Amino acid sequence: MRFDNILHRQVRVANVFGIPVRIDYRWFVVFALSAWLIAENFYRGFWYLKPTGEVTAWVVGVATTFLLFLSVFGHELSHALVAKMEGIEIVEIVLHPFGGLARLRREPDSPRAEFRIAVAGPASSFLFALVAFAVCSAAFFVFHLELVWAIFAITAAGNLMLAIFNLLPGYPLDGGRVLRAYLWHRGGELDQATRRVSQFGQLIAGVVIVYGVYMGLRHGAYFMALWSVLVGLFLWDAARAVYRAYSGGGARAVADAMTAPFSVEPDTLVSHLVDAVLPLHRQSAFAVARGRRLHGILTLEDLKRLPRERWHATRVSEVMRPVAPEFFVEPHASLQDADALMKRNGAGALGVIDDKGELVGFLQRGQIKRRAVVK
Ligand SMILES: [Zn+2]
C-alpha cells in the first residue's frame, strides 16, 4: 500500500495564475498543531522574551504558521511558474502535511528545463528567508517590536531549512531533480538517471527515519521524532514509487497502457447509450467527444443518479463531467501521474489527448491495475 494513498482527500481552495490549488485536509490538522506548538512556546517565554498572554500567544502562533505555510506555497508556485515558462502545463498545486507539490502535465523536454524548474523552488525559499530576515532585523533594530522580530525570525529560519532540506540530492527532492538534470545532461538516459536519483532519495529517507528514531529514543524529542519518521516514510514511499515507475519491463507511459479512443457523441441520448452502447462496451466510464475533441467524461456512477424515465429525454452532454484539466493526459505522461489523477478526479478515467488537442486514447483505472504497472 502506498503510504500517501491511505488518506487523500483534498479541497480546492483557490486558482492562482490559472493553476488550481488544493489542500489536503490533513494539512489543517498540521496547521492547528503548528500554531499550538508556537503559541505554547510564546506563552512560556520564547527564547529570552517574557511570557505573553494567552491571546497574544495564539495570535503569534497562527500568524507564524500562516507565514510558514505561505512560504511552502510560494516555493511550489515558483516551480509551477518556471515550468509554465518552459511550456509545461501545470495540473495543480497541492499542499499536504509534509510540504507541497506542483504537479506538471509532463516531464520537461531537456535537462536545462528540468534544472530551471527544480532550482526555482529552493531559490525562492532562500529569497523568502532573506526578505523575512530583513523584516526581522528592521523590527528588532529600528522599531523594537519584539514579537514581530520573533515571528519573522522563525519564518526566516523555516525558509532556510526548507531550501537546504530540498537541496539534498535525492529524488523527489529538488536536489534530486537537479542531479537528475545533470546526469541526463551528461548523456545519461533519463530513465537511468531517474532510477539512480530515486535510490538516493530512498537513502536520504532512511537517514531521516533513523534520525527521527534516534531523537525520540535518545533525547525524548517525541514530536520531532514522529515528524521526522513521517516525513521519512513519505519520502521513501515517493522515491520507491518513482524507482518502480522508471524500472524496465512493462508499460510506464500512458501511451503504452491506453486503449483505442472509443467515444460517444455529446448528443447521444442516454437511452441509446444504455441500449446500444453499453452491451458492447463493458466499461465504467466513457469519453464523450465529437470529431476527436474531448467534451467530457461520462461515468456509469453519474448515470445511475438519473431516473430511468428521463433516459429518453436526456443527452449524454447533460450528465457527463465537462472536460477539465483533471480529465485528460498526454500520451507520454507517466502512468504514475495518470493513476494519481484518475484516483482524484472521481471519474477513474482519463481521455488521452495529443499535442494537436485530439483524442487519441482512453485510460481507466482498472486497466492499469490489470497490467500491474503502477500501484
Ligand atoms: Zn521544491
mmCIF file of C-alpha atoms and ligand atoms in Angstrom:
data_model
loop_
_atom_site.group_PDB
_atom_site.id
_atom_site.type_symbol
_atom_site.label_atom_id
_atom_site.label_comp_id
_atom_site.label_asym_id
_atom_site.label_seq_id
_atom_site.Cartn_x
_atom_site.Cartn_y
_atom_site.Cartn_z
ATOM 1 C CA MET A 1 0.000 0.000 0.000
ATOM 2 C CA ARG A 2 1.226 3.452 -0.823
ATOM 3 C CA PHE A 3 1.624 5.469 2.330
ATOM 4 C CA ASP A 4 0.323 8.696 0.770
ATOM 5 C CA ASN A 5 -2.767 6.921 -0.514
ATOM 6 C CA ILE A 6 -4.169 5.977 2.850
ATOM 7 C CA LEU A 7 -5.915 9.301 3.019
ATOM 8 C CA HIS A 8 -6.028 11.558 0.029
ATOM 9 C CA ARG A 9 -8.964 13.872 0.454
ATOM 10 C CA GLN A 10 -8.326 17.344 -0.803
ATOM 11 C CA VAL A 11 -10.257 20.556 -1.041
ATOM 12 C CA ARG A 12 -9.785 23.088 -3.775
ATOM 13 C CA VAL A 13 -9.170 26.489 -2.244
ATOM 14 C CA ALA A 14 -8.051 28.852 -4.974
ATOM 15 C CA ASN A 15 -6.909 29.424 -8.517
ATOM 16 C CA VAL A 16 -3.595 31.249 -8.823
ATOM 17 C CA PHE A 17 -2.400 32.223 -12.318
ATOM 18 C CA GLY A 18 -4.946 29.735 -13.600
ATOM 19 C CA ILE A 19 -3.446 26.929 -11.502
ATOM 20 C CA PRO A 20 -5.859 25.073 -9.190
ATOM 21 C CA VAL A 21 -4.591 24.994 -5.618
ATOM 22 C CA ARG A 22 -5.739 22.120 -3.433
ATOM 23 C CA ILE A 23 -5.222 21.489 0.235
ATOM 24 C CA ASP A 24 -5.015 18.018 1.684
ATOM 25 C CA TYR A 25 -7.349 18.026 4.685
ATOM 26 C CA ARG A 26 -4.648 16.599 6.966
ATOM 27 C CA TRP A 27 -2.926 19.905 6.313
ATOM 28 C CA PHE A 28 -5.457 21.658 8.562
ATOM 29 C CA VAL A 29 -4.543 19.340 11.416
ATOM 30 C CA VAL A 30 -0.853 20.141 10.972
ATOM 31 C CA PHE A 31 -1.663 23.853 10.731
ATOM 32 C CA ALA A 32 -3.514 23.742 14.059
ATOM 33 C CA LEU A 33 -0.766 21.671 15.672
ATOM 34 C CA SER A 34 1.956 24.045 14.493
ATOM 35 C CA ALA A 35 0.008 27.117 15.666
ATOM 36 C CA TRP A 36 -0.497 25.474 19.066
ATOM 37 C CA LEU A 37 3.182 24.500 19.436
ATOM 38 C CA ILE A 38 4.378 28.003 18.622
ATOM 39 C CA ALA A 39 1.721 29.598 20.845
ATOM 40 C CA GLU A 40 2.786 27.308 23.702
ATOM 41 C CA ASN A 41 6.401 28.464 23.268
ATOM 42 C CA PHE A 42 5.493 32.127 23.438
ATOM 43 C CA TYR A 43 3.164 31.575 26.367
ATOM 44 C CA ARG A 44 6.084 30.107 28.309
ATOM 45 C CA GLY A 45 8.501 32.766 27.024
ATOM 46 C CA PHE A 46 10.140 32.274 23.644
ATOM 47 C CA TRP A 47 13.943 32.376 23.824
ATOM 48 C CA TYR A 48 14.713 35.363 26.064
ATOM 49 C CA LEU A 49 11.300 37.040 25.618
ATOM 50 C CA LYS A 50 8.954 37.482 28.555
ATOM 51 C CA PRO A 51 5.949 35.117 28.576
ATOM 52 C CA THR A 52 2.998 36.574 26.675
ATOM 53 C CA GLY A 53 -0.696 36.400 27.452
ATOM 54 C CA GLU A 54 -2.722 33.525 26.069
ATOM 55 C CA VAL A 55 -4.420 35.508 23.295
ATOM 56 C CA THR A 56 -1.162 37.090 22.141
ATOM 57 C CA ALA A 57 0.494 33.676 22.114
ATOM 58 C CA TRP A 58 -2.232 32.278 19.861
ATOM 59 C CA VAL A 59 -2.109 35.299 17.511
ATOM 60 C CA VAL A 60 1.651 34.834 17.181
ATOM 61 C CA GLY A 61 1.226 31.078 16.681
ATOM 62 C CA VAL A 62 -1.348 31.448 13.929
ATOM 63 C CA ALA A 63 0.496 34.326 12.205
ATOM 64 C CA THR A 64 3.814 32.469 12.200
ATOM 65 C CA THR A 65 2.243 29.236 10.961
ATOM 66 C CA PHE A 66 0.420 31.134 8.254
ATOM 67 C CA LEU A 67 3.681 32.714 7.065
ATOM 68 C CA LEU A 68 5.424 29.328 7.084
ATOM 69 C CA PHE A 69 2.690 27.689 5.034
ATOM 70 C CA LEU A 70 2.576 30.676 2.695
ATOM 71 C CA SER A 71 6.318 30.111 2.211
ATOM 72 C CA VAL A 72 5.724 26.497 1.193
ATOM 73 C CA PHE A 73 3.070 27.645 -1.251
ATOM 74 C CA GLY A 74 5.470 30.280 -2.660
ATOM 75 C CA HIS A 75 8.086 27.556 -3.116
ATOM 76 C CA GLU A 76 5.682 25.370 -5.122
ATOM 77 C CA LEU A 77 4.337 28.325 -7.082
ATOM 78 C CA SER A 78 7.901 29.149 -8.166
ATOM 79 C CA HIS A 79 8.334 25.618 -9.535
ATOM 80 C CA ALA A 80 4.991 25.942 -11.300
ATOM 81 C CA LEU A 81 5.624 29.352 -12.853
ATOM 82 C CA VAL A 82 9.039 28.358 -14.201
ATOM 83 C CA ALA A 83 7.526 25.136 -15.589
ATOM 84 C CA LYS A 84 4.888 27.269 -17.274
ATOM 85 C CA MET A 85 7.651 29.395 -18.820
ATOM 86 C CA GLU A 86 9.120 26.144 -20.148
ATOM 87 C CA GLY A 87 5.822 25.444 -21.865
ATOM 88 C CA ILE A 88 4.581 22.776 -19.471
ATOM 89 C CA GLU A 89 1.014 22.868 -18.269
ATOM 90 C CA ILE A 90 0.506 22.717 -14.507
ATOM 91 C CA VAL A 91 -2.203 20.327 -13.401
ATOM 92 C CA GLU A 92 -2.363 21.624 -9.838
ATOM 93 C CA ILE A 93 -0.524 22.662 -6.722
ATOM 94 C CA VAL A 94 -1.240 20.504 -3.690
ATOM 95 C CA LEU A 95 -0.374 21.493 -0.148
ATOM 96 C CA HIS A 96 -0.059 18.457 2.074
ATOM 97 C CA PRO A 97 1.192 17.991 5.645
ATOM 98 C CA PHE A 98 4.748 17.290 4.527
ATOM 99 C CA GLY A 99 5.061 20.310 2.285
ATOM 100 C CA GLY A 100 3.774 20.882 -1.175
ATOM 101 C CA LEU A 101 3.725 19.512 -4.665
ATOM 102 C CA ALA A 102 3.421 21.169 -8.079
ATOM 103 C CA ARG A 103 2.037 18.546 -10.430
ATOM 104 C CA LEU A 104 3.176 19.057 -14.011
ATOM 105 C CA ARG A 105 1.386 17.653 -17.028
ATOM 106 C CA ARG A 106 4.556 16.047 -18.375
ATOM 107 C CA GLU A 107 8.306 15.709 -17.902
ATOM 108 C CA PRO A 108 10.482 18.625 -19.058
ATOM 109 C CA ASP A 109 11.915 18.383 -22.588
ATOM 110 C CA SER A 110 15.540 18.976 -21.702
ATOM 111 C CA PRO A 111 17.980 18.799 -18.777
ATOM 112 C CA ARG A 112 18.120 22.576 -18.911
ATOM 113 C CA ALA A 113 14.364 22.923 -18.394
ATOM 114 C CA GLU A 114 14.455 20.295 -15.641
ATOM 115 C CA PHE A 115 17.258 22.154 -13.892
ATOM 116 C CA ARG A 116 15.475 25.507 -14.025
ATOM 117 C CA ILE A 117 12.184 24.130 -12.719
ATOM 118 C CA ALA A 118 13.924 22.239 -9.912
ATOM 119 C CA VAL A 119 16.107 25.117 -8.798
ATOM 120 C CA ALA A 120 13.249 27.650 -8.764
ATOM 121 C CA GLY A 121 11.860 26.225 -5.511
ATOM 122 C CA PRO A 122 14.934 26.379 -3.266
ATOM 123 C CA ALA A 123 15.921 29.698 -4.872
ATOM 124 C CA SER A 124 12.588 31.216 -3.890
ATOM 125 C CA SER A 125 12.897 29.789 -0.370
ATOM 126 C CA PHE A 126 16.344 31.412 0.001
ATOM 127 C CA LEU A 127 14.828 34.661 -1.233
ATOM 128 C CA PHE A 128 11.917 34.433 1.243
ATOM 129 C CA ALA A 129 14.417 33.724 4.020
ATOM 130 C CA LEU A 130 16.322 36.868 3.053
ATOM 131 C CA VAL A 131 13.190 39.016 2.982
ATOM 132 C CA ALA A 132 11.994 37.620 6.325
ATOM 133 C CA PHE A 133 15.456 38.255 7.760
ATOM 134 C CA ALA A 134 15.326 41.872 6.551
ATOM 135 C CA VAL A 135 11.902 42.387 8.141
ATOM 136 C CA CYS A 136 13.012 40.792 11.399
ATOM 137 C CA SER A 137 16.161 42.936 11.519
ATOM 138 C CA ALA A 138 14.134 46.097 10.941
ATOM 139 C CA ALA A 139 11.633 45.050 13.610
ATOM 140 C CA PHE A 140 14.442 44.451 16.067
ATOM 141 C CA PHE A 141 16.836 47.324 15.443
ATOM 142 C CA VAL A 142 14.564 50.077 14.125
ATOM 143 C CA PHE A 143 11.083 49.512 15.512
ATOM 144 C CA HIS A 144 11.909 47.467 18.633
ATOM 145 C CA LEU A 145 8.904 45.204 18.040
ATOM 146 C CA GLU A 146 9.917 42.006 19.779
ATOM 147 C CA LEU A 147 7.013 39.821 18.712
ATOM 148 C CA VAL A 148 7.294 40.880 15.055
ATOM 149 C CA TRP A 149 11.004 40.162 15.284
ATOM 150 C CA ALA A 150 10.287 36.685 16.628
ATOM 151 C CA ILE A 151 7.630 35.860 14.017
ATOM 152 C CA PHE A 152 9.906 36.782 11.130
ATOM 153 C CA ALA A 153 12.967 35.190 12.687
ATOM 154 C CA ILE A 154 11.094 31.866 12.779
ATOM 155 C CA THR A 155 9.867 32.432 9.213
ATOM 156 C CA ALA A 156 13.411 33.157 8.013
ATOM 157 C CA ALA A 157 14.760 30.038 9.720
ATOM 158 C CA GLY A 158 11.890 27.935 8.341
ATOM 159 C CA ASN A 159 12.561 29.059 4.779
ATOM 160 C CA LEU A 160 16.269 28.482 5.134
ATOM 161 C CA MET A 161 15.628 24.943 6.350
ATOM 162 C CA LEU A 162 13.138 24.347 3.545
ATOM 163 C CA ALA A 163 15.693 25.459 0.959
ATOM 164 C CA ILE A 164 18.541 23.383 2.384
ATOM 165 C CA PHE A 165 16.500 20.234 3.004
ATOM 166 C CA ASN A 166 15.083 20.386 -0.524
ATOM 167 C CA LEU A 167 18.580 20.609 -1.982
ATOM 168 C CA LEU A 168 19.502 17.141 -0.685
ATOM 169 C CA PRO A 169 20.362 15.150 -3.815
ATOM 170 C CA GLY A 170 17.623 12.512 -3.745
ATOM 171 C CA TYR A 171 14.541 12.324 -5.904
ATOM 172 C CA PRO A 172 11.791 13.548 -5.423
ATOM 173 C CA LEU A 173 13.507 16.376 -3.543
ATOM 174 C CA ASP A 174 14.576 19.320 -5.682
ATOM 175 C CA GLY A 175 18.262 18.470 -5.236
ATOM 176 C CA GLY A 176 17.499 15.050 -6.695
ATOM 177 C CA ARG A 177 15.909 16.698 -9.693
ATOM 178 C CA VAL A 178 18.954 18.917 -10.140
ATOM 179 C CA LEU A 179 21.172 15.844 -10.007
ATOM 180 C CA ARG A 180 18.897 14.054 -12.469
ATOM 181 C CA ALA A 181 19.183 17.025 -14.834
ATOM 182 C CA TYR A 182 22.969 16.817 -14.523
ATOM 183 C CA LEU A 183 23.126 13.053 -15.184
ATOM 184 C CA TRP A 184 20.727 13.479 -18.075
ATOM 185 C CA HIS A 185 22.791 16.352 -19.460
ATOM 186 C CA ARG A 186 25.986 14.323 -19.236
ATOM 187 C CA GLY A 187 24.499 11.987 -21.770
ATOM 188 C CA GLY A 188 22.775 9.577 -19.467
ATOM 189 C CA GLU A 189 19.374 8.233 -20.293
ATOM 190 C CA LEU A 190 16.505 9.924 -18.470
ATOM 191 C CA ASP A 191 15.180 6.612 -17.137
ATOM 192 C CA GLN A 192 18.521 5.518 -15.806
ATOM 193 C CA ALA A 193 19.188 8.918 -14.236
ATOM 194 C CA THR A 194 15.772 8.855 -12.587
ATOM 195 C CA ARG A 195 16.368 5.403 -11.142
ATOM 196 C CA ARG A 196 19.727 6.459 -9.767
ATOM 197 C CA VAL A 197 18.448 9.607 -8.040
ATOM 198 C CA SER A 198 15.370 7.860 -6.655
ATOM 199 C CA GLN A 199 17.705 5.358 -4.977
ATOM 200 C CA PHE A 200 19.490 8.306 -3.396
ATOM 201 C CA GLY A 201 16.051 9.540 -2.381
ATOM 202 C CA GLN A 202 15.345 6.278 -0.563
ATOM 203 C CA LEU A 203 18.716 6.506 1.143
ATOM 204 C CA ILE A 204 18.012 10.044 2.363
ATOM 205 C CA ALA A 205 14.555 8.965 3.531
ATOM 206 C CA GLY A 206 16.174 6.153 5.503
ATOM 207 C CA VAL A 207 18.561 8.594 7.172
ATOM 208 C CA VAL A 208 15.655 10.904 8.081
ATOM 209 C CA ILE A 209 13.746 7.991 9.648
ATOM 210 C CA VAL A 210 16.779 6.791 11.615
ATOM 211 C CA TYR A 211 17.418 10.360 12.776
ATOM 212 C CA GLY A 212 13.795 10.559 13.965
ATOM 213 C CA VAL A 213 14.057 7.313 15.919
ATOM 214 C CA TYR A 214 17.359 8.477 17.437
ATOM 215 C CA MET A 215 15.870 11.837 18.513
ATOM 216 C CA GLY A 216 12.952 10.031 20.117
ATOM 217 C CA LEU A 217 14.909 7.353 21.974
ATOM 218 C CA ARG A 218 17.986 9.336 22.904
ATOM 219 C CA HIS A 219 16.644 12.828 23.522
ATOM 220 C CA GLY A 220 12.967 12.218 24.202
ATOM 221 C CA ALA A 221 12.055 14.749 21.483
ATOM 222 C CA TYR A 222 8.913 12.836 20.600
ATOM 223 C CA PHE A 223 7.235 15.416 18.406
ATOM 224 C CA MET A 224 10.362 15.946 16.341
ATOM 225 C CA ALA A 225 10.850 12.165 16.201
ATOM 226 C CA LEU A 226 7.346 11.463 14.980
ATOM 227 C CA TRP A 227 7.587 14.246 12.453
ATOM 228 C CA SER A 228 10.927 13.018 11.056
ATOM 229 C CA VAL A 229 9.634 9.459 10.782
ATOM 230 C CA LEU A 230 6.503 10.598 8.948
ATOM 231 C CA VAL A 231 8.463 12.804 6.542
ATOM 232 C CA GLY A 232 10.954 9.969 6.014
ATOM 233 C CA LEU A 233 8.218 7.433 5.259
ATOM 234 C CA PHE A 234 6.572 9.859 2.874
ATOM 235 C CA LEU A 235 9.844 10.463 1.032
ATOM 236 C CA TRP A 236 10.766 6.796 0.972
ATOM 237 C CA ASP A 237 7.431 5.880 -0.481
ATOM 238 C CA ALA A 238 7.563 8.582 -3.147
ATOM 239 C CA ALA A 239 11.132 7.655 -4.124
ATOM 240 C CA ARG A 240 10.274 3.967 -4.324
ATOM 241 C CA ALA A 241 7.226 4.656 -6.494
ATOM 242 C CA VAL A 242 9.359 6.698 -8.891
ATOM 243 C CA TYR A 243 12.003 3.981 -8.988
ATOM 244 C CA ARG A 244 9.397 1.389 -9.869
ATOM 245 C CA ALA A 245 7.750 3.558 -12.476
ATOM 246 C CA TYR A 246 11.098 4.002 -14.217
ATOM 247 C CA SER A 247 12.257 0.434 -13.952
ATOM 248 C CA GLY A 248 12.279 -1.598 -17.130
ATOM 249 C CA GLY A 249 9.691 -4.132 -18.199
ATOM 250 C CA GLY A 250 6.042 -3.383 -18.620
ATOM 251 C CA ALA A 251 4.395 -0.208 -19.703
ATOM 252 C CA ARG A 252 5.090 3.032 -17.943
ATOM 253 C CA ALA A 253 3.884 5.758 -20.249
ATOM 254 C CA VAL A 254 0.200 6.420 -20.773
ATOM 255 C CA ALA A 255 0.617 5.566 -24.467
ATOM 256 C CA ASP A 256 1.633 2.013 -23.533
ATOM 257 C CA ALA A 257 -1.454 1.329 -21.456
ATOM 258 C CA MET A 258 -4.225 3.305 -23.124
ATOM 259 C CA THR A 259 -6.993 1.740 -25.180
ATOM 260 C CA ALA A 260 -8.335 2.894 -28.541
ATOM 261 C CA PRO A 261 -10.138 6.237 -28.385
ATOM 262 C CA PHE A 262 -13.672 4.867 -28.439
ATOM 263 C CA SER A 263 -16.065 7.679 -27.553
ATOM 264 C CA VAL A 264 -19.721 8.642 -27.556
ATOM 265 C CA GLU A 265 -21.118 11.811 -29.120
ATOM 266 C CA PRO A 266 -22.353 14.511 -26.732
ATOM 267 C CA ASP A 267 -25.793 14.456 -28.393
ATOM 268 C CA THR A 268 -26.295 10.730 -27.885
ATOM 269 C CA LEU A 269 -29.470 10.020 -25.916
ATOM 270 C CA VAL A 270 -28.842 8.223 -22.635
ATOM 271 C CA SER A 271 -31.421 5.594 -23.641
ATOM 272 C CA HIS A 272 -29.443 4.859 -26.795
ATOM 273 C CA LEU A 273 -26.234 4.583 -24.809
ATOM 274 C CA VAL A 274 -27.805 2.120 -22.395
ATOM 275 C CA ASP A 275 -29.470 0.030 -25.101
ATOM 276 C CA ALA A 276 -26.896 0.038 -27.860
ATOM 277 C CA VAL A 277 -23.506 1.008 -26.499
ATOM 278 C CA LEU A 278 -23.271 -0.465 -23.005
ATOM 279 C CA PRO A 279 -23.906 -4.084 -24.055
ATOM 280 C CA LEU A 280 -20.964 -3.910 -26.456
ATOM 281 C CA HIS A 281 -18.579 -1.834 -24.358
ATOM 282 C CA ARG A 282 -18.482 -3.029 -20.795
ATOM 283 C CA GLN A 283 -16.639 -0.138 -19.218
ATOM 284 C CA SER A 284 -17.500 2.051 -16.260
ATOM 285 C CA ALA A 285 -16.620 5.336 -17.937
ATOM 286 C CA PHE A 286 -16.710 6.726 -21.470
ATOM 287 C CA ALA A 287 -15.003 9.537 -23.296
ATOM 288 C CA VAL A 288 -17.531 11.976 -24.719
ATOM 289 C CA ALA A 289 -16.159 13.520 -27.902
ATOM 290 C CA ARG A 290 -17.105 14.932 -31.251
ATOM 291 C CA GLY A 291 -14.654 14.882 -34.149
ATOM 292 C CA ARG A 292 -11.837 13.789 -31.787
ATOM 293 C CA ARG A 293 -12.430 16.763 -29.485
ATOM 294 C CA LEU A 294 -12.971 15.660 -25.918
ATOM 295 C CA HIS A 295 -16.123 17.199 -24.428
ATOM 296 C CA GLY A 296 -16.157 15.328 -21.149
ATOM 297 C CA ILE A 297 -16.168 12.029 -19.315
ATOM 298 C CA LEU A 298 -19.329 10.084 -18.591
ATOM 299 C CA THR A 299 -19.340 7.610 -15.725
ATOM 300 C CA LEU A 300 -21.925 4.943 -15.031
ATOM 301 C CA GLU A 301 -21.996 6.217 -11.456
ATOM 302 C CA ASP A 302 -23.301 9.553 -12.725
ATOM 303 C CA LEU A 303 -25.792 7.785 -14.977
ATOM 304 C CA LYS A 304 -27.241 5.876 -12.037
ATOM 305 C CA ARG A 305 -28.371 9.117 -10.481
ATOM 306 C CA LEU A 306 -30.542 9.899 -13.495
ATOM 307 C CA PRO A 307 -34.079 8.483 -13.097
ATOM 308 C CA ARG A 308 -34.826 5.835 -15.692
ATOM 309 C CA GLU A 309 -37.868 7.688 -17.054
ATOM 310 C CA ARG A 310 -35.653 10.554 -18.152
ATOM 311 C CA TRP A 311 -33.267 8.401 -20.193
ATOM 312 C CA HIS A 312 -35.249 9.119 -23.378
ATOM 313 C CA ALA A 313 -35.110 12.867 -22.944
ATOM 314 C CA THR A 314 -31.558 13.361 -21.686
ATOM 315 C CA ARG A 315 -28.435 13.687 -23.756
ATOM 316 C CA VAL A 316 -25.044 12.437 -22.688
ATOM 317 C CA SER A 317 -23.705 16.006 -22.584
ATOM 318 C CA GLU A 318 -26.160 16.797 -19.775
ATOM 319 C CA VAL A 319 -24.930 14.081 -17.419
ATOM 320 C CA MET A 320 -21.240 13.933 -18.301
ATOM 321 C CA ARG A 321 -18.492 15.675 -16.379
ATOM 322 C CA PRO A 322 -17.417 18.534 -18.669
ATOM 323 C CA VAL A 323 -13.803 18.482 -19.756
ATOM 324 C CA ALA A 324 -11.384 19.985 -17.218
ATOM 325 C CA PRO A 325 -7.616 19.613 -16.696
ATOM 326 C CA GLU A 326 -8.056 16.625 -14.377
ATOM 327 C CA PHE A 327 -9.836 14.640 -17.100
ATOM 328 C CA PHE A 328 -7.081 14.261 -19.662
ATOM 329 C CA VAL A 329 -3.366 13.465 -20.039
ATOM 330 C CA GLU A 330 -0.789 13.472 -22.797
ATOM 331 C CA PRO A 331 0.295 10.115 -24.258
ATOM 332 C CA HIS A 332 3.850 10.405 -22.912
ATOM 333 C CA ALA A 333 2.791 11.325 -19.370
ATOM 334 C CA SER A 334 3.834 8.719 -16.807
ATOM 335 C CA LEU A 335 1.296 6.127 -15.748
ATOM 336 C CA GLN A 336 2.038 7.033 -12.193
ATOM 337 C CA ASP A 337 0.839 10.608 -12.721
ATOM 338 C CA ALA A 338 -2.137 9.383 -14.722
ATOM 339 C CA ASP A 339 -3.088 6.994 -11.943
ATOM 340 C CA ALA A 340 -2.897 9.746 -9.319
ATOM 341 C CA LEU A 341 -5.070 11.970 -11.494
ATOM 342 C CA MET A 342 -7.677 9.253 -12.019
ATOM 343 C CA LYS A 343 -7.791 8.481 -8.338
ATOM 344 C CA ARG A 344 -8.577 12.071 -7.620
ATOM 345 C CA ASN A 345 -10.840 13.195 -10.438
ATOM 346 C CA GLY A 346 -13.626 10.933 -9.246
ATOM 347 C CA ALA A 347 -14.255 9.508 -12.715
ATOM 348 C CA GLY A 348 -11.498 6.886 -12.554
ATOM 349 C CA ALA A 349 -10.800 7.539 -16.214
ATOM 350 C CA LEU A 350 -8.885 9.909 -18.450
ATOM 351 C CA GLY A 351 -9.016 10.956 -22.073
ATOM 352 C CA VAL A 352 -5.610 10.845 -23.754
ATOM 353 C CA ILE A 353 -5.014 13.917 -25.876
ATOM 354 C CA ASP A 354 -2.102 14.556 -28.213
ATOM 355 C CA ASP A 355 -0.435 17.920 -28.786
ATOM 356 C CA LYS A 356 -2.940 18.796 -31.509
ATOM 357 C CA GLY A 357 -5.677 18.503 -28.923
ATOM 358 C CA GLU A 358 -7.123 15.352 -30.464
ATOM 359 C CA LEU A 359 -8.411 12.386 -28.531
ATOM 360 C CA VAL A 360 -6.027 9.509 -29.241
ATOM 361 C CA GLY A 361 -6.785 7.116 -26.415
ATOM 362 C CA PHE A 362 -8.631 6.333 -23.224
ATOM 363 C CA LEU A 363 -7.423 5.192 -19.852
ATOM 364 C CA GLN A 364 -9.327 3.605 -16.971
ATOM 365 C CA ARG A 365 -8.050 2.732 -13.505
ATOM 366 C CA GLY A 366 -8.935 -0.947 -13.742
ATOM 367 C CA GLN A 367 -6.906 -1.259 -16.912
ATOM 368 C CA ILE A 368 -3.720 -0.087 -15.303
ATOM 369 C CA LYS A 369 -4.221 -2.356 -12.320
ATOM 370 C CA ARG A 370 -4.643 -5.384 -14.582
ATOM 371 C CA ARG A 371 -1.375 -4.624 -16.264
ATOM 372 C CA ALA A 372 0.163 -4.319 -12.825
ATOM 373 C CA VAL A 373 2.426 -1.449 -13.621
ATOM 374 C CA VAL A 374 1.645 1.319 -11.197
ATOM 375 C CA LYS A 375 0.300 0.950 -7.728
HETATM 376 ZN ZN ZN B 1 10.626 22.123 -4.381
#
